[in-house]
Tab-separated table of C-alpha atoms in Angstrom:
chain	number	residue	atom	x	y	z
C	1	MET	CA	29.336	38.428	29.022
C	2	PRO	CA	30.953	37.177	25.049
C	3	HIS	CA	32.740	39.038	22.715
C	4	LYS	CA	30.881	40.841	20.583
C	5	ASN	CA	32.350	39.134	17.520
C	6	ASN	CA	31.777	35.502	19.272
C	7	TYR	CA	28.245	37.087	20.079
C	8	GLU	CA	27.471	37.410	16.640
C	9	ALA	CA	29.579	34.059	15.658
C	10	GLN	CA	27.137	32.171	17.901
C	11	LEU	CA	24.131	33.756	16.437
C	12	GLU	CA	25.098	32.982	12.690
C	13	LEU	CA	25.575	29.562	13.917
C	14	ILE	CA	22.160	29.400	15.273
C	15	LYS	CA	20.460	30.987	12.203
C	16	GLY	CA	22.400	29.293	9.752
C	17	GLU	CA	22.135	25.837	7.878
C	18	ASN	CA	21.782	23.017	10.252
C	19	VAL	CA	24.439	20.628	9.006
C	20	ASN	CA	23.280	18.211	11.764
C	21	VAL	CA	20.109	17.430	9.699
C	22	GLY	CA	20.193	15.948	6.146
C	23	THR	CA	18.910	18.707	3.436
C	24	LYS	CA	17.268	16.386	1.646
C	25	SER	CA	13.635	16.658	1.440
C	26	GLU	CA	11.660	13.616	3.065
C	27	LEU	CA	8.921	13.680	0.434
C	28	LYS	CA	11.869	13.319	-2.193
C	29	ASP	CA	13.206	10.562	-0.282
C	30	PHE	CA	9.671	8.749	0.153
C	31	SER	CA	8.824	9.250	-3.641
C	32	VAL	CA	12.330	7.768	-4.448
C	33	LEU	CA	11.580	4.634	-2.318
C	34	LEU	CA	8.015	4.457	-2.892
C	35	GLY	CA	8.480	4.562	-7.071
C	36	GLY	CA	11.864	2.326	-6.851
C	37	ILE	CA	9.268	-0.275	-5.097
C	38	VAL	CA	6.381	0.203	-7.673
C	39	GLY	CA	8.864	0.039	-9.785
C	40	VAL	CA	10.481	-3.257	-8.935
C	41	VAL	CA	7.397	-4.667	-8.481
C	42	LEU	CA	5.498	-3.712	-11.768
C	43	VAL	CA	8.687	-4.654	-13.892
C	44	PHE	CA	8.459	-8.378	-12.059
C	45	LEU	CA	4.902	-8.551	-12.691
C	46	ILE	CA	4.686	-7.405	-16.186
C	47	SER	CA	7.686	-9.499	-16.692
C	48	PHE	CA	6.455	-12.787	-15.361
C	49	ASN	CA	2.861	-12.070	-16.631
C	50	THR	CA	4.297	-11.943	-20.496
C	51	VAL	CA	6.727	-14.854	-20.025
C	52	SER	CA	3.668	-16.969	-18.381
C	53	THR	CA	0.910	-15.747	-20.864
C	54	PHE	CA	3.476	-16.791	-23.835
C	55	PHE	CA	4.299	-20.284	-22.304
C	56	ILE	CA	0.126	-20.949	-21.558
C	57	ASP	CA	-0.922	-19.778	-24.841
C	58	LYS	CA	1.630	-21.994	-26.775
C	59	MET	CA	0.979	-25.041	-24.127
C	60	SER	CA	-0.213	-28.266	-25.435
C	61	THR	CA	-4.038	-29.700	-24.762
C	62	GLU	CA	-2.656	-32.340	-23.021
C	63	SER	CA	-0.593	-30.257	-20.812
C	64	GLN	CA	-3.622	-28.227	-19.919
C	65	LEU	CA	-5.538	-30.966	-19.202
C	66	ARG	CA	-3.240	-32.841	-16.944
C	67	ILE	CA	-3.096	-29.291	-15.029
C	68	GLU	CA	-6.521	-28.983	-15.315
C	69	SER	CA	-6.640	-32.369	-13.522
C	70	LEU	CA	-4.621	-31.157	-10.357
C	71	PHE	CA	-7.406	-29.237	-9.477
C	72	LYS	CA	-10.455	-31.583	-9.832
C	73	SER	CA	-12.393	-31.808	-7.183
C	74	LYS	CA	-13.512	-35.471	-5.882
C	75	GLU	CA	-16.577	-34.120	-4.058
C	76	LYS	CA	-19.600	-34.779	-6.482
C	77	ILE	CA	-21.679	-32.005	-6.511
C	78	GLU	CA	-25.479	-32.736	-6.364
C	79	ILE	CA	-27.315	-30.519	-8.584
C	80	PRO	CA	-31.007	-29.489	-6.573
C	81	GLU	CA	-34.178	-30.475	-8.676
C	82	LYS	CA	-35.330	-26.626	-8.724
C	83	TYR	CA	-32.258	-25.656	-10.807
C	84	LYS	CA	-31.903	-28.680	-13.086
C	85	GLN	CA	-34.235	-27.666	-15.594
C	86	GLN	CA	-32.030	-24.400	-16.168
C	87	ILE	CA	-28.947	-26.727	-15.934
C	88	PHE	CA	-30.225	-29.068	-19.017
C	89	LEU	CA	-30.811	-25.904	-20.647
C	90	LEU	CA	-27.450	-24.302	-20.276
C	91	GLU	CA	-25.846	-27.950	-20.999
C	92	ASN	CA	-27.186	-27.378	-24.466
C	93	ILE	CA	-26.323	-23.984	-25.082
C	94	LYS	CA	-22.662	-25.007	-23.738
C	95	GLN	CA	-22.543	-27.911	-26.657
C	96	ARG	CA	-23.585	-24.953	-29.486
C	97	ILE	CA	-20.857	-22.683	-28.108
C	98	ILE	CA	-18.325	-25.704	-28.305
C	99	GLU	CA	-19.286	-26.308	-31.651
C	100	ASN	CA	-18.922	-22.940	-32.679
C	101	ASP	CA	-15.586	-22.225	-31.210
C	102	VAL	CA	-12.366	-24.785	-32.483
C	103	SER	CA	-10.226	-23.725	-29.730
C	104	ILE	CA	-12.152	-25.302	-27.233
C	105	GLN	CA	-13.375	-28.732	-28.828
C	106	GLY	CA	-11.344	-31.979	-27.302
C	107	LYS	CA	-10.182	-30.133	-24.090
C	108	SER	CA	-12.449	-29.893	-20.731
C	109	GLN	CA	-15.857	-30.985	-20.536
C	110	LEU	CA	-16.987	-27.409	-18.959
C	111	ASN	CA	-18.986	-29.390	-16.344
C	112	ILE	CA	-21.772	-27.201	-15.057
C	113	ASN	CA	-22.494	-27.071	-11.418
C	114	VAL	CA	-24.506	-25.077	-8.922
C	115	LEU	CA	-23.196	-22.825	-6.148
C	116	LYS	CA	-25.405	-22.155	-3.020
C	117	SER	CA	-24.851	-18.502	-2.719
C	118	LYS	CA	-26.455	-15.278	-1.971
C	119	GLU	CA	-24.396	-13.593	-4.882
C	120	ILE	CA	-24.957	-13.294	-8.562
C	121	ASN	CA	-22.434	-14.339	-9.746
C	122	ALA	CA	-21.035	-17.114	-12.292
C	123	MET	CA	-17.007	-18.287	-12.536
C	124	ILE	CA	-14.553	-20.786	-13.847
C	125	LYS	CA	-12.483	-22.975	-11.723
C	126	PRO	CA	-9.244	-23.947	-12.363
C	127	ASP	CA	-10.150	-27.431	-13.206
C	128	GLY	CA	-12.150	-25.882	-16.107
C	129	SER	CA	-15.484	-26.524	-14.436
C	130	ILE	CA	-18.236	-23.862	-14.587
C	131	LEU	CA	-20.030	-22.358	-11.441
C	132	PHE	CA	-23.350	-20.629	-11.538
C	133	THR	CA	-24.509	-19.535	-8.124
C	134	THR	CA	-28.150	-20.211	-6.872
C	135	LYS	CA	-28.924	-16.256	-6.745
C	136	LEU	CA	-27.992	-15.872	-10.372
C	137	LEU	CA	-30.295	-19.061	-11.545
C	138	ASP	CA	-33.253	-17.112	-9.257
C	139	GLU	CA	-33.056	-14.511	-11.408
C	140	ASN	CA	-35.472	-15.788	-13.961
C	141	LEU	CA	-33.233	-14.906	-16.775
C	142	SER	CA	-33.959	-15.689	-20.459
C	143	GLU	CA	-32.004	-18.148	-22.516
C	144	GLU	CA	-30.209	-15.736	-24.233
C	145	GLU	CA	-29.295	-13.709	-20.874
C	146	LEU	CA	-28.221	-17.089	-19.578
C	147	ALA	CA	-26.104	-18.142	-22.784
C	148	PHE	CA	-24.493	-14.525	-22.577
C	149	VAL	CA	-23.643	-15.589	-18.921
C	150	LEU	CA	-22.222	-19.191	-19.802
C	151	ALA	CA	-20.589	-17.736	-22.923
C	152	HIS	CA	-18.520	-15.045	-20.845
C	153	GLU	CA	-17.175	-18.066	-18.711
C	154	ILE	CA	-16.359	-20.128	-21.608
C	155	GLY	CA	-14.746	-17.171	-22.956
C	156	HIS	CA	-12.665	-17.037	-20.005
C	157	TYR	CA	-11.638	-20.839	-20.693
C	158	SER	CA	-11.194	-19.984	-24.337
C	159	ASN	CA	-8.706	-17.214	-23.245
C	160	LYS	CA	-6.863	-19.462	-20.943
C	161	ASP	CA	-7.979	-17.070	-18.143
C	162	HIS	CA	-7.928	-19.413	-15.530
C	163	LEU	CA	-4.471	-21.091	-15.999
C	164	LYS	CA	-3.327	-17.668	-16.265
C	165	SER	CA	-4.787	-16.599	-12.670
C	166	ILE	CA	-2.446	-19.591	-11.549
C	167	SER	CA	0.309	-18.229	-12.811
C	168	LYS	CA	-0.624	-14.509	-11.041
C	169	GLN	CA	-0.809	-16.324	-7.723
C	170	ILE	CA	2.646	-17.723	-8.098
C	171	ALA	CA	3.609	-14.777	-8.792
C	172	TYR	CA	2.416	-12.860	-6.056
C	173	ALA	CA	3.695	-15.487	-3.671
C	174	ILE	CA	7.006	-14.879	-4.848
C	175	ILE	CA	6.574	-10.946	-4.219
C	176	CYS	CA	4.845	-11.686	-0.745
C	177	ALA	CA	7.994	-13.824	-0.184
C	178	VAL	CA	10.582	-11.263	-0.527
C	179	ALA	CA	8.866	-8.501	0.357
C	180	GLY	CA	7.414	-10.089	3.558
C	181	LEU	CA	11.122	-9.609	5.120
C	182	ASP	CA	10.013	-5.906	6.037
C	183	SER	CA	6.065	-5.130	6.714
C	184	LYS	CA	6.342	-1.722	5.141
C	185	VAL	CA	7.908	-2.614	2.033
C	186	ASN	CA	5.261	-5.475	2.096
C	187	SER	CA	2.379	-2.973	2.660
C	188	ILE	CA	3.463	-1.063	-0.522
C	189	ALA	CA	4.116	-4.285	-3.003
C	190	GLN	CA	1.044	-5.902	-1.833
C	191	GLY	CA	-1.180	-2.404	-2.709
C	192	VAL	CA	0.593	-2.523	-5.911
C	193	SER	CA	0.300	-6.196	-6.335
C	194	GLU	CA	-3.442	-5.839	-6.186
C	195	ILE	CA	-3.736	-2.419	-8.523
C	196	GLU	CA	-2.127	-4.015	-10.963
C	197	PHE	CA	-4.535	-7.278	-10.720
C	198	LEU	CA	-7.493	-5.558	-10.599
C	199	SER	CA	-6.411	-3.628	-13.935
C	200	HIS	CA	-5.518	-7.203	-15.370
C	201	SER	CA	-9.002	-9.006	-14.492
C	202	ARG	CA	-11.031	-6.037	-15.712
C	203	GLU	CA	-9.285	-6.972	-19.366
C	204	GLN	CA	-9.630	-10.289	-19.065
C	205	GLU	CA	-13.259	-9.531	-17.933
C	206	LYS	CA	-13.704	-7.445	-21.338
C	207	GLU	CA	-12.156	-9.976	-23.489
C	208	ALA	CA	-14.470	-12.799	-21.951
C	209	ASP	CA	-17.504	-10.245	-22.548
C	210	LEU	CA	-16.493	-9.854	-26.389
C	211	TYR	CA	-16.198	-13.649	-26.710
C	212	ALA	CA	-19.717	-13.977	-25.139
C	213	ASN	CA	-21.002	-11.655	-27.276
C	214	LYS	CA	-19.456	-13.094	-30.181
C	215	MET	CA	-21.019	-16.137	-29.743
C	216	LEU	CA	-24.349	-14.961	-29.084
C	217	ILE	CA	-24.532	-13.207	-32.233
C	218	ARG	CA	-22.934	-16.718	-33.859
C	219	ILE	CA	-25.815	-18.680	-32.083
C	220	TYR	CA	-29.158	-16.115	-31.804
C	221	GLY	CA	-28.467	-13.777	-34.941
C	222	THR	CA	-28.475	-10.882	-31.969
C	223	ASN	CA	-26.917	-9.594	-28.875
C	224	GLU	CA	-29.918	-8.796	-27.014
C	225	GLY	CA	-29.154	-11.184	-24.269
C	226	ALA	CA	-25.759	-9.325	-23.709
C	227	LYS	CA	-27.623	-6.073	-23.371
C	228	SER	CA	-30.607	-7.149	-21.180
C	229	PHE	CA	-28.604	-9.058	-18.967
C	230	ILE	CA	-26.228	-6.197	-18.318
C	231	LYS	CA	-28.883	-3.936	-18.139
C	232	LYS	CA	-30.639	-5.744	-15.568
C	233	LEU	CA	-27.658	-6.314	-13.334
C	234	GLN	CA	-26.904	-2.511	-13.774
C	235	ASN	CA	-30.110	-1.688	-12.356
C	236	LYS	CA	-30.084	-4.046	-9.125
C	237	GLU	CA	-26.382	-2.690	-8.349
C	238	ASN	CA	-26.601	0.956	-9.176
C	239	LEU	CA	-23.073	1.551	-7.802
C	240	PRO	CA	-21.425	4.799	-8.626
C	241	GLU	CA	-19.046	4.635	-11.515
C	242	PHE	CA	-15.653	5.519	-9.393
C	243	ILE	CA	-16.406	1.944	-7.753
C	244	HIS	CA	-15.107	-0.038	-10.337
C	245	TYR	CA	-11.912	1.284	-9.983
C	246	PHE	CA	-11.762	-1.172	-6.866
C	247	SER	CA	-13.345	-4.539	-8.488
C	248	THR	CA	-12.428	-6.893	-11.237
C	249	HIS	CA	-14.631	-6.069	-13.491
C	250	PRO	CA	-15.414	-3.235	-15.756
C	251	SER	CA	-18.072	-0.891	-14.781
C	252	TRP	CA	-21.888	-1.830	-16.350
C	253	ASN	CA	-21.532	1.256	-18.777
C	254	GLU	CA	-18.822	0.393	-19.733
C	255	ARG	CA	-19.504	-3.238	-20.300
C	256	LEU	CA	-22.894	-2.332	-21.842
C	257	GLU	CA	-20.712	0.291	-24.286
C	258	LEU	CA	-18.556	-2.569	-25.117
C	259	VAL	CA	-21.064	-5.207	-26.406
C	260	GLU	CA	-22.976	-2.309	-28.090
C	261	THR	CA	-20.278	-1.113	-29.946
C	262	SER	CA	-18.669	-4.418	-30.813
C	263	ASN	CA	-22.286	-4.911	-32.362
C	264	LYS	CA	-21.395	-2.298	-35.426
W	1	MET	CA	-6.521	-1.641	-2.256
W	2	LEU	CA	-8.159	-0.351	0.349
W	3	ASP	CA	-5.457	-1.081	2.927
W	4	ILE	CA	-2.924	1.109	0.154
W	5	ILE	CA	-5.337	4.167	0.264
W	6	VAL	CA	-5.471	4.054	3.891
W	7	LEU	CA	-1.836	3.731	4.107
W	8	LEU	CA	-1.553	6.453	1.639
W	9	ILE	CA	-4.434	8.543	3.726
W	10	THR	CA	-2.504	8.220	6.927
W	11	LEU	CA	1.123	9.183	5.390
W	12	ALA	CA	-0.132	12.218	3.949
W	13	ILE	CA	-1.673	13.550	7.530
W	14	THR	CA	1.055	12.546	9.537
W	15	TYR	CA	3.287	14.191	6.936
W	16	ALA	CA	1.424	17.321	7.066
W	17	ILE	CA	1.016	17.364	11.109
W	18	GLY	CA	4.472	16.328	11.385
W	19	SER	CA	6.359	18.735	9.136
W	20	TYR	CA	4.399	21.700	10.902
W	21	ILE	CA	5.289	20.538	14.175
W	22	GLU	CA	8.680	20.141	13.258
W	23	LYS	CA	8.944	23.292	11.910
W	24	ARG	CA	7.631	25.290	14.847
W	25	HIS	CA	9.652	23.314	17.359
W	26	PHE	CA	12.463	24.473	15.462
W	27	LYS	CA	11.056	27.907	15.247
W	28	LYS	CA	10.986	27.644	18.869
W	29	ILE	CA	14.332	26.175	19.481
W	30	GLN	CA	15.829	29.195	17.603
W	31	GLN	CA	14.317	31.607	19.478
W	32	ARG	CA	15.244	30.051	22.947
W	33	GLU	CA	18.954	29.770	21.853
W	34	ILE	CA	19.088	33.132	20.834
W	35	ALA	CA	17.737	34.091	24.145
W	36	LEU	CA	20.053	32.165	26.008
W	37	ILE	CA	22.749	33.196	24.138
W	38	LYS	CA	24.530	35.135	26.418
W	39	LYS	CA	24.054	32.695	29.512
W	40	PRO	CA	25.632	30.802	31.009
W	41	ILE	CA	28.259	29.354	28.922
W	42	ILE	CA	28.535	25.660	28.642
W	43	SER	CA	31.894	23.558	29.087
W	44	TYR	CA	31.418	20.346	27.608
W	45	GLY	CA	35.350	19.289	27.866
W	46	ALA	CA	36.748	19.890	31.530
W	47	LYS	CA	37.054	17.440	33.953
W	48	LYS	CA	39.010	19.511	36.637
W	49	TRP	CA	38.314	23.039	36.728
W	50	ASN	CA	39.518	25.906	38.601
W	51	THR	CA	38.458	29.415	39.057
W	52	LYS	CA	39.823	32.237	40.957
W	53	ARG	CA	36.640	33.885	41.607
W	54	GLU	CA	34.564	33.323	44.973
W	55	ILE	CA	31.422	30.677	43.984
W	56	LYS	CA	28.058	31.153	45.388
W	57	LYS	CA	26.485	28.110	44.403
W	58	ILE	CA	27.413	24.765	43.033
W	59	GLU	CA	24.270	22.701	41.408
W	60	MET	CA	23.690	19.870	39.241
W	61	VAL	CA	21.101	21.284	36.030
W	62	THR	CA	19.466	18.431	33.506
W	63	GLY	CA	17.476	19.022	30.943
W	64	GLU	CA	15.726	15.889	30.020
W	65	VAL	CA	13.343	14.838	26.581
W	66	VAL	CA	12.127	12.155	24.735
W	67	ILE	CA	10.882	12.845	21.206
W	68	SER	CA	9.167	10.568	18.704
W	69	GLY	CA	8.997	10.479	14.844
W	70	ASP	CA	5.582	10.550	13.423
W	71	TYR	CA	4.337	7.786	11.326
W	72	PHE	CA	5.861	9.248	8.364
W	73	LYS	CA	9.166	9.556	8.972
W	74	THR	CA	9.086	6.013	10.896
W	75	PHE	CA	7.679	4.228	7.407
W	76	VAL	CA	10.109	6.000	5.292
W	77	ALA	CA	13.014	5.284	7.698
W	78	GLY	CA	11.765	1.578	7.649
W	79	LEU	CA	11.944	1.635	3.904
W	80	LYS	CA	15.290	3.337	4.643
W	81	ASN	CA	16.320	0.221	6.489
W	82	PHE	CA	15.294	-2.660	3.769
W	83	PHE	CA	17.627	-1.121	1.543
W	84	GLY	CA	20.421	1.171	3.487
W	85	GLY	CA	20.793	4.547	3.471
W	86	ARG	CA	21.465	7.834	5.819
W	87	LEU	CA	17.848	8.181	7.834
W	88	THR	CA	17.740	11.790	7.400
W	89	THR	CA	14.329	11.715	8.399
W	90	PHE	CA	15.474	10.797	12.117
W	91	GLU	CA	18.112	13.270	11.883
W	92	SER	CA	16.277	16.329	12.360
W	93	ILE	CA	14.298	14.220	15.585
W	94	MET	CA	17.799	13.806	17.116
W	95	ASP	CA	18.787	17.576	16.254
W	96	ARG	CA	15.449	18.149	17.896
W	97	ALA	CA	15.864	16.618	20.682
W	98	ARG	CA	19.561	17.512	21.454
W	99	ARG	CA	19.074	21.041	20.985
W	100	GLU	CA	15.890	20.521	23.636
W	101	ALA	CA	17.574	18.539	25.981
W	102	ILE	CA	20.212	21.242	26.112
W	103	LEU	CA	18.199	24.445	26.166
W	104	ARG	CA	16.086	23.013	29.324
W	105	MET	CA	19.458	22.555	30.855
W	106	ARG	CA	20.881	26.058	30.191
W	107	GLU	CA	16.876	26.849	31.071
W	108	LYS	CA	17.244	25.695	34.390
W	109	ALA	CA	20.756	27.215	35.102
W	110	ARG	CA	19.666	30.628	34.110
W	111	ASN	CA	21.068	32.368	36.951
W	112	ALA	CA	24.417	30.264	37.118
W	113	HIS	CA	27.552	31.828	35.187
W	114	ILE	CA	28.813	28.866	33.633
W	115	ILE	CA	28.019	24.760	33.522
W	116	VAL	CA	31.112	22.890	33.623
W	117	ASN	CA	31.467	19.160	32.758
W	118	ALA	CA	28.364	19.329	30.344
W	119	ARG	CA	27.414	16.006	29.038
W	120	ILE	CA	25.012	14.603	26.545
W	121	GLU	CA	23.483	10.819	26.309
W	122	ALA	CA	21.220	9.467	23.914
W	123	ILE	CA	19.086	6.639	24.005
W	124	MET	CA	16.548	4.774	21.570
W	125	LEU	CA	13.289	3.761	23.466
W	126	ASP	CA	10.990	0.886	22.330
W	127	CYS	CA	13.983	-0.071	19.505
W	128	ASP	CA	13.693	-3.607	20.515
W	129	SER	CA	9.715	-3.553	20.615
W	130	PRO	CA	8.277	-7.004	19.214
W	131	GLU	CA	5.544	-4.757	17.535
W	132	ALA	CA	6.889	-4.623	13.826
W	133	ASN	CA	5.421	-0.721	13.331
W	134	ALA	CA	6.237	0.813	16.690
W	135	ILE	CA	7.332	4.386	16.724
W	136	PRO	CA	10.960	4.511	17.828
W	137	LYS	CA	11.131	7.627	20.557
W	138	CYS	CA	14.835	9.124	21.121
W	139	ALA	CA	15.556	10.327	25.106
W	140	VAL	CA	18.180	12.552	25.090
W	141	ILE	CA	19.579	14.059	28.706
W	142	ALA	CA	21.890	16.895	28.788
W	143	TYR	CA	23.594	17.565	32.137
W	144	GLY	CA	26.263	19.429	34.050
W	145	THR	CA	27.380	21.699	36.959
W	146	ALA	CA	25.910	24.702	37.200
W	147	VAL	CA	28.305	27.430	39.060
W	148	THR	CA	27.356	30.767	40.099
W	149	TYR	CA	29.645	33.157	41.075
W	150	ALA	CA	29.374	35.333	43.706
W	151	PRO	CA	28.933	39.283	43.168
W	152	GLN	CA	32.373	40.744	42.945
W	153	LYS	CA	33.069	43.174	45.630
């Protein structure tokens, strides 16, 4: 039988503080590590984007055209007969937009092509050409609505978003190369990069919307085309508002509010 | 985006469940340690052991346990592994495993008076697993010679 004092000492050891287990909270440990990784990734992305945006904005027309030519596809896209009339109309609108914006004059030809797709979409490619999906052209949009979509894409070109997206891809490649050494660090770094990318992309879309709205007012004297296009797609998609936090574009409500308020 | 949400939800769930299980285990270990506080005595050091008392029974007793960390602990340890530092999340697992193995050994020798030459061995299972997210498991074996004295005349 252990001595009474020995018994009490043992009891104290069992009930007392466990020296073999760290006293630091696991959650605190995790928060510090997570915060550190998020901070490092954000600082890197923001610094990289600030520097690259500065150089892209200051870039000469020759350099811009040289970079765009690197992405030029040699493949000739044939425009289906069905869409030729709409493309002809878009070409006319394009000329009017270029006439109204000195910053894009003497740059890319902004060739308009058709992309077979079941999604309603239009996009500007890194080579400066614009793609309209067949589904979008099938929507029977009015001239002003088509002008809004085209001006939105030209807005991306005017803001050099197509070049900024290339610099973003380089930044993500660097993050993946460093964080890729560990799968857990990589999963956090990629998640943070994605959130930053989506937030930045939504800002770019807003800027392009404002540009398109301004162009519509300059050319047609009204932005009704912008409003009716947004409302049309808003009724078609009808997604809950929070979904747009996971999207590259702002919500339709936000976009509508933006074009309505910018007109005032 | 969806990946990071799934990851955060998984971490939150595994942290909540893992913490509950760990707290419950520590509580049970403490209760059992208090219950066994009076017997049997453990001697870890002696390689040669003598007694003048008459021995009734000698047997080898073992206590084995395999314990694994939850996803949250493994995730935090993985991050720590990248930057370095104390793996505090695994310290509690090692402590639980060691104490549980000793308790099981002592419970096997409940009627003995002393366990001599007690030893503890620990190994990590799956530590060389090619699977990047493999959750490490720790195996601890406590063993010793349980000696029961004959009743004193």
